[in-house]
Amino acid sequence: MDGRDLVRSVRAMGTVRGLRAARSAWRQRRTDAEGLPARGPERARVPGAVQGAEPLPGGGVIRFARSELRIQVAEGGMVFWGWDGAAPEPSYALDGVPPAPDPRVELEPDTDDGWRLVSERFTVRVFRHGAVEVLTPGGIVLRRDLPPRWWEPVRGGPARWLQRSETPADARFFGLGGRASGPRLRDGVYRLWNTDPKKAFRPADDPLYLTMPVQFTVADAGTHLAFHDNSWEGRVTLREGEEGAGSGHDRPGSAEVRMDGGPLRCWVIVGTPARVLAGWTQLTGRPAVPPSWALGPQHARWGFGSEREVRRIVAGYRERGLPLSAVHLDIDHYDGHRVFTVDRERFPDLPGLAKELGEAGVKLVSIVDPAVKAEPGNAVYDSGVAEDAFVRDGRGREVRGVVWPGDCVYPDFTDPGARRWWGGLYEERLAQGFSGVWHDMNEPVSFTPFGDMTLPRSARHVLEGRGGDHREAHNVYALAMARAGYEALRRLRPNERPFLFSRSGWAGLQRYGGTWSGDVATGWPGLRASLSLALGLGLCGVPYSGPDVGGFDGRPSPELYLRWFQLGAYLPLFRTHAAIDAGRREPWEFGDEVLEHARAALAERERLRPYFVTLAHLARMTGAPYARPVWWDSPEDRVLRDCEDAFLLGEALLVAPVLEPGADRRAVRLPRGRWYDTATGRAYEGPGQVLVPAPLSRIPVLARAGAVIPVYGVGDGGEERLELEVWAPAAGRTGGGVVVPDTGDGWVRAVAERYATRRVDGRVVVDRVTSGGRTEPRRPVRVRGLDEPGAGGAADG
């Protein structure tokens, strides 16, 4: 660090905080110099030639001259392999014990001294020098992992490694956690290190808060997910392939994974997109179902400042007839930014405020940061010291950083004892009247004027008793914090489903809750990045997410705010939020026209609440995300694979947000089948591209012909009731849908209702499908699309 770094730090954070950050940075460098010896000279190693094999249930151990490979097909249609003794456990990603080996699969000799495993869904071949291929049952290669390479320090220490893989020339890459440039990941290098980018981010910024070594690959031959279960820092280099235009000289796609340490082990899951996500969430945990109120509109702001302002905002929604489910309080409600405290001057009666809002149907949600002000007399710090709960360096000293409260220490969430201690602190939040929490700054963050804003890499962690340093613990820090919070909320309020979402995390975060975009930049590129993040995270198994509507850092134009609001209304987490100096995000702040159109978006979100409840429970049952790429049901459609400006909301709806200024119509790429414009009723035939009206009052939303969608309607007595909105199937076609009625916010088992639709003599017949046959639905049915204004054919191009 030089003088220029110090000046920049002081300018960015203010004199006191800037100097503290500079001091923290010096401290961090000194700690790493003491705790992480230089790697020194390294020795490269490859597996070498095959020497023999030992069969085991579902697979076996294959020995090479300088390494060994454990490979096994597991029940559920997935394959695991690990080099140099790496086993599926221990793992922060897995939900409980790994799946049992498939007893039907045996390790068999293959040609050229290789070996193979043949399962129902795929074949795995291991070649004589350590390459591993995964093939379809028909023999088409889905991925080929070349022999890995290690670099081992001569004087000892963790080995770096490299794994290159090849994919079909037509393959497209997705996943790797929250990436603003997606959802399709182009050629480039993607860093695996959860990071606060220090500023509001744009599509080109990488990495962001939530990275995962999860590659989701789609090709003509099939779909597969590859997960390198390793939490160390790494980089993934992707390069799409190129077809030879009939010449036969295709260039395959490639993915190169480089890790700075840790085990080389991999899971691969093969099948349709739905089957892949089902297998992935079977492995890492089914998504938690948020309470039904968390599927409604939510409002946050950094800088409410007082109870009076919160009441004013809630009254503003109520007076204008706008639905609101929750208000989120940011760090400004804390006393001196200290976690688990309340500023009694500005919030003198927080439980009373929560009770008052609750009676109006509005919940309170609290921010929770992991950093604890290191100040004797601070009750949280004192109790953490007594529990020995904080991260230490190699000499046993507390590791300190600088966050909003000043000098801070950090709980070691990889320590079960620290998790229990931290979870007990949530009792204070519940006593204040909060109904849920959002975890922030948990990459974890320490303000520094240069480099990553995080803890020293040499900081020591318990890691469930194994012991290790921050190089291994960093990426799972927020995941373990989410576990602490989720388990505490379940324990403290056993009759309610917890509501928790986290800015950072890792593979398996969905077990505990969801996430949001973080500090997305205000602007049209930020709007596009919001959609990319939600779709990419869904393919990594985290279905509940959404952006800061309007962007975090700037003042959106009325048009940009409205288009962002309209997109947010169709994403799982629908929340407005902004920085303390970025202006307001209430719909009435942008003029009467925006207010009326926002009112329509809110009304439609509330009308579709039963559909969102259904999607939440289906995500729990099947792993399928709420928001899905348009190729979800047709991964073989190459044109759909390249479509990034629209998405499917469940099976029934296609949402095409407006992502450019001044647009009053937009091209929409349709999957096969008939689709109805839900605003006009006009029918369009897919596959192909159509031009659909997109006035400022709405974004295009199309319904699949034959779909059954649960919605709120109004009964004869004016009461709200659950209805089935059915879109007419095309002549000679059938359809259907699944409805999961709301069981409340507790743990009552959800039961799915299945419906089938068909067209008979010009009318639509709806049946409820049960194990005993078909019966009439016991819910009101409203049919739409029978009198469509003429089916418009899709036009290519």
Coordinates of N, CA and C in Angstrom, one line a residue, residues 658-777:
V658 N -39.3 -5.4 -20.8 CA -38.7 -4.4 -21.7 C -37.4 -3.9 -21.1
L659 N -36.3 -4.1 -21.9 CA -35.0 -3.9 -21.4 C -34.3 -2.7 -22.1
E660 N -35.0 -2.0 -22.9 CA -34.4 -0.8 -23.6 C -35.4 0.4 -23.5
P661 N -34.8 1.6 -23.5 CA -35.7 2.8 -23.4 C -36.4 3.0 -24.6
G662 N -37.6 3.6 -24.5 CA -38.4 4.1 -25.6 C -39.2 3.0 -26.3
A663 N -39.2 1.8 -25.9 CA -39.8 0.7 -26.6 C -41.3 0.7 -26.3
D664 N -42.1 0.5 -27.3 CA -43.6 0.3 -27.1 C -44.0 -1.1 -27.7
R665 N -43.1 -1.8 -28.2 CA -43.4 -3.2 -28.6 C -42.0 -3.9 -28.6
R666 N -42.0 -5.2 -28.6 CA -40.8 -6.0 -28.6 C -41.0 -7.3 -29.3
A667 N -39.8 -7.8 -29.8 CA -39.8 -9.1 -30.4 C -39.7 -10.2 -29.3
V668 N -40.5 -11.2 -29.4 CA -40.5 -12.3 -28.4 C -40.3 -13.6 -29.1
R669 N -39.3 -14.4 -28.7 CA -39.0 -15.7 -29.2 C -39.8 -16.7 -28.5
L670 N -40.7 -17.4 -29.2 CA -41.6 -18.4 -28.6 C -41.1 -19.8 -28.7
P671 N -41.3 -20.6 -27.7 CA -41.1 -22.0 -27.8 C -42.3 -22.6 -28.6
R672 N -42.2 -23.9 -28.9 CA -43.3 -24.5 -29.8 C -44.6 -24.5 -29.0
G673 N -45.7 -24.5 -29.8 CA -47.0 -24.5 -29.2 C -47.7 -23.1 -29.4
R674 N -48.9 -23.1 -28.9 CA -49.7 -21.8 -29.0 C -49.5 -21.0 -27.7
W675 N -49.4 -19.7 -27.9 CA -49.2 -18.8 -26.7 C -50.2 -17.6 -26.9
Y676 N -50.8 -17.3 -25.7 CA -51.8 -16.2 -25.7 C -51.2 -15.0 -25.0
D677 N -51.4 -13.8 -25.6 CA -51.0 -12.5 -25.0 C -52.1 -12.3 -23.9
T678 N -51.7 -12.3 -22.6 CA -52.6 -12.3 -21.5 C -53.4 -11.0 -21.4
A679 N -52.8 -9.9 -22.1 CA -53.5 -8.6 -22.0 C -54.5 -8.5 -23.1
T680 N -54.2 -9.0 -24.3 CA -55.1 -8.8 -25.5 C -55.9 -10.1 -25.8
G681 N -55.4 -11.2 -25.4 CA -56.0 -12.5 -25.7 C -55.6 -13.0 -27.1
R682 N -54.8 -12.3 -27.8 CA -54.4 -12.7 -29.1 C -53.5 -14.0 -29.0
A683 N -53.7 -14.9 -29.9 CA -52.9 -16.2 -29.9 C -51.8 -16.1 -30.9
Y684 N -50.6 -16.7 -30.6 CA -49.5 -16.8 -31.5 C -49.0 -18.2 -31.5
E685 N -48.5 -18.6 -32.6 CA -48.0 -20.0 -32.8 C -46.5 -20.0 -32.8
G686 N -45.9 -20.9 -32.0 CA -44.5 -21.1 -32.0 C -44.2 -22.5 -32.5
P687 N -42.9 -22.7 -32.8 CA -41.7 -21.9 -32.5 C -41.5 -20.8 -33.5
G688 N -40.9 -19.7 -33.1 CA -40.6 -18.6 -33.9 C -40.6 -17.3 -33.2
Q689 N -40.5 -16.2 -33.9 CA -40.4 -14.9 -33.2 C -41.6 -14.1 -33.7
V690 N -42.2 -13.4 -32.7 CA -43.4 -12.5 -33.0 C -43.1 -11.2 -32.4
L691 N -43.8 -10.2 -32.9 CA -43.7 -8.8 -32.4 C -45.0 -8.5 -31.6
V692 N -44.8 -8.2 -30.3 CA -45.9 -8.1 -29.4 C -45.9 -6.7 -28.8
P693 N -47.1 -6.1 -28.7 CA -47.2 -4.8 -28.1 C -46.6 -4.7 -26.7
A694 N -45.9 -3.7 -26.3 CA -45.3 -3.5 -25.0 C -45.5 -2.0 -24.6
P695 N -46.7 -1.5 -24.5 CA -46.9 -0.1 -24.1 C -46.3 0.1 -22.7
L696 N -46.2 1.4 -22.3 CA -45.6 1.7 -21.0 C -46.4 1.1 -19.9
S697 N -47.7 0.8 -20.1 CA -48.6 0.3 -19.1 C -48.3 -1.2 -18.7
R698 N -47.5 -1.9 -19.5 CA -47.3 -3.3 -19.2 C -46.1 -3.9 -20.0
I699 N -45.6 -5.0 -19.6 CA -44.7 -5.8 -20.4 C -45.4 -7.0 -20.9
P700 N -45.0 -7.6 -22.0 CA -45.6 -8.7 -22.6 C -45.5 -9.9 -21.7
V701 N -46.7 -10.6 -21.4 CA -46.8 -11.8 -20.7 C -47.7 -12.7 -21.5
L702 N -47.2 -13.9 -21.8 CA -47.9 -14.8 -22.7 C -48.2 -16.1 -21.9
A703 N -49.4 -16.7 -22.1 CA -49.8 -17.9 -21.4 C -49.7 -19.1 -22.4
R704 N -49.3 -20.2 -21.9 CA -49.2 -21.4 -22.8 C -50.6 -22.0 -22.9
A705 N -51.0 -22.3 -24.2 CA -52.3 -22.9 -24.4 C -52.5 -24.2 -23.6
G706 N -53.6 -24.3 -23.0 CA -53.9 -25.5 -22.2 C -53.5 -25.3 -20.7
A707 N -52.8 -24.2 -20.4 CA -52.3 -24.1 -19.0 C -53.4 -23.9 -18.0
V708 N -53.2 -24.3 -16.8 CA -54.1 -24.1 -15.6 C -53.3 -23.3 -14.6
I709 N -53.7 -22.1 -14.3 CA -53.0 -21.2 -13.4 C -53.9 -20.9 -12.2
P710 N -53.4 -21.1 -11.0 CA -54.2 -20.7 -9.8 C -54.0 -19.2 -9.6
V711 N -55.1 -18.5 -9.4 CA -55.1 -17.0 -9.2 C -56.2 -16.7 -8.1
Y712 N -56.1 -15.5 -7.6 CA -57.1 -15.0 -6.8 C -58.2 -14.3 -7.6
G713 N -59.4 -14.7 -7.3 CA -60.5 -14.0 -8.0 C -61.5 -13.5 -6.9
V714 N -62.6 -13.0 -7.3 CA -63.6 -12.5 -6.4 C -64.9 -13.3 -6.5
G715 N -65.4 -13.8 -5.4 CA -66.6 -14.5 -5.4 C -67.8 -13.7 -5.5
D716 N -69.0 -14.3 -5.5 CA -70.3 -13.6 -5.7 C -70.5 -12.6 -4.6
G717 N -70.0 -12.9 -3.4 CA -70.2 -12.0 -2.2 C -69.1 -11.0 -2.1
G718 N -68.2 -10.9 -3.1 CA -67.1 -10.0 -3.0 C -65.9 -10.5 -2.3
E719 N -65.9 -11.8 -1.8 CA -64.8 -12.3 -1.1 C -63.7 -12.8 -2.0
E720 N -62.5 -12.7 -1.6 CA -61.3 -13.2 -2.4 C -61.4 -14.8 -2.3
R721 N -61.1 -15.4 -3.5 CA -61.1 -16.9 -3.5 C -60.1 -17.3 -4.5
L722 N -59.7 -18.6 -4.3 CA -58.8 -19.2 -5.3 C -59.6 -19.7 -6.5
E723 N -59.2 -19.3 -7.7 CA -59.8 -19.8 -8.9 C -58.8 -20.4 -9.8
L724 N -59.2 -21.2 -10.8 CA -58.4 -21.7 -11.8 C -58.6 -21.0 -13.1
E725 N -57.5 -20.3 -13.6 CA -57.6 -19.6 -14.9 C -57.0 -20.6 -15.9
V726 N -57.8 -20.9 -16.8 CA -57.5 -21.9 -17.8 C -57.4 -21.3 -19.2
W727 N -56.3 -21.5 -19.9 CA -56.1 -21.0 -21.2 C -56.4 -22.1 -22.2
A728 N -57.3 -21.8 -23.1 CA -57.9 -22.9 -24.0 C -56.8 -23.6 -24.8
P729 N -56.8 -24.9 -24.8 CA -55.8 -25.6 -25.6 C -56.2 -25.4 -27.1
A730 N -55.2 -25.6 -27.9 CA -55.5 -25.5 -29.4 C -56.3 -26.7 -29.8
A731 N -57.0 -26.6 -30.9 CA -57.9 -27.7 -31.3 C -57.0 -29.0 -31.5
G732 N -57.5 -30.1 -30.9 CA -56.8 -31.3 -31.0 C -55.6 -31.5 -30.1
R733 N -55.4 -30.5 -29.2 CA -54.3 -30.6 -28.2 C -54.9 -30.7 -26.8
T734 N -54.1 -31.0 -25.9 CA -54.5 -31.1 -24.5 C -53.5 -30.2 -23.7
G735 N -53.8 -30.1 -22.4 CA -52.9 -29.3 -21.5 C -53.1 -29.7 -20.1
G736 N -52.7 -28.8 -19.2 CA -52.9 -29.1 -17.8 C -52.0 -28.2 -16.9
G737 N -52.0 -28.6 -15.7 CA -51.2 -27.8 -14.7 C -51.3 -28.4 -13.3
V738 N -50.5 -27.9 -12.4 CA -50.4 -28.3 -11.0 C -50.7 -27.1 -10.2
V739 N -51.5 -27.3 -9.2 CA -51.9 -26.3 -8.2 C -51.5 -26.8 -6.8
V740 N -50.8 -26.0 -6.0 CA -50.5 -26.3 -4.6 C -51.1 -25.3 -3.8
P741 N -52.3 -25.6 -3.1 CA -52.9 -24.5 -2.3 C -52.0 -24.1 -1.1
D742 N -52.2 -22.8 -0.8 CA -51.5 -22.3 0.3 C -51.9 -22.9 1.7
T743 N -50.9 -23.5 2.4 CA -51.1 -24.1 3.6 C -50.8 -23.2 4.8
G744 N -50.6 -22.0 4.6 CA -50.2 -21.1 5.6 C -48.7 -21.0 5.7
D745 N -48.2 -20.4 6.8 CA -46.7 -20.1 6.9 C -46.1 -21.1 7.9
G746 N -46.7 -22.2 8.2 CA -46.2 -23.2 9.0 C -45.7 -24.4 8.3
W747 N -45.8 -25.6 8.8 CA -45.2 -26.8 8.3 C -46.2 -27.8 7.9
V748 N -47.4 -27.4 7.6 CA -48.4 -28.3 7.1 C -48.0 -28.8 5.8
R749 N -48.1 -30.1 5.6 CA -47.6 -30.7 4.3 C -48.4 -30.2 3.1
A750 N -47.7 -29.7 2.1 CA -48.4 -29.3 0.9 C -48.8 -30.4 0.0
V751 N -50.0 -30.4 -0.6 CA -50.5 -31.5 -1.4 C -50.8 -30.8 -2.8
A752 N -50.2 -31.4 -3.8 CA -50.4 -30.9 -5.2 C -51.7 -31.4 -5.8
E753 N -52.4 -30.6 -6.4 CA -53.6 -30.9 -7.2 C -53.2 -30.9 -8.7
R754 N -53.6 -31.9 -9.4 CA -53.2 -32.0 -10.9 C -54.5 -31.8 -11.7
Y755 N -54.4 -31.0 -12.8 CA -55.5 -30.8 -13.6 C -55.1 -31.0 -15.1
A756 N -56.1 -31.5 -15.8 CA -55.9 -31.7 -17.3 C -57.0 -31.0 -18.0
T757 N -56.6 -30.5 -19.2 CA -57.5 -29.7 -20.0 C -57.6 -30.3 -21.4
R758 N -58.7 -30.2 -22.1 CA -58.9 -30.7 -23.4 C -60.0 -29.9 -24.1
R759 N -60.0 -29.9 -25.4 CA -61.0 -29.1 -26.1 C -62.0 -30.1 -26.8
V760 N -63.3 -30.0 -26.5 CA -64.3 -30.9 -27.0 C -65.5 -30.1 -27.6
D761 N -65.7 -30.2 -28.9 CA -66.8 -29.6 -29.5 C -66.8 -28.1 -29.3
G762 N -65.7 -27.4 -29.3 CA -65.6 -26.0 -29.2 C -65.6 -25.5 -27.7
R763 N -65.7 -26.4 -26.8 CA -65.6 -26.0 -25.4 C -64.4 -26.6 -24.7
V764 N -64.0 -26.0 -23.6 CA -62.9 -26.5 -22.8 C -63.3 -27.3 -21.6
V765 N -62.8 -28.5 -21.5 CA -63.2 -29.4 -20.4 C -62.0 -29.5 -19.5
V766 N -62.2 -29.3 -18.2 CA -61.2 -29.3 -17.2 C -61.4 -30.4 -16.2
D767 N -60.5 -31.3 -16.0 CA -60.6 -32.4 -15.1 C -59.6 -32.3 -14.0
R768 N -59.9 -32.7 -12.8 CA -58.9 -33.0 -11.8 C -58.5 -34.4 -11.8
V769 N -57.2 -34.6 -11.9 CA -56.6 -36.0 -12.1 C -56.2 -36.5 -10.7
T770 N -56.7 -37.6 -10.3 CA -56.4 -38.2 -9.0 C -56.0 -39.6 -9.2
S771 N -55.5 -40.3 -8.2 CA -55.2 -41.7 -8.3 C -56.4 -42.6 -8.6
G772 N -57.5 -42.1 -8.3 CA -58.7 -42.8 -8.6 C -59.4 -42.5 -10.0
G773 N -58.7 -41.6 -10.7 CA -59.3 -41.3 -12.1 C -59.5 -39.8 -12.2
R774 N -60.4 -39.4 -13.0 CA -60.7 -38.0 -13.3 C -62.0 -37.5 -12.7
T775 N -62.0 -36.4 -12.1 CA -63.2 -35.8 -11.5 C -63.3 -34.4 -11.9
E776 N -64.5 -33.8 -11.6 CA -64.7 -32.4 -11.9 C -63.9 -31.5 -10.8
P777 N -63.3 -30.4 -11.2 CA -62.6 -29.6 -10.2 C -63.6 -29.0 -9.2

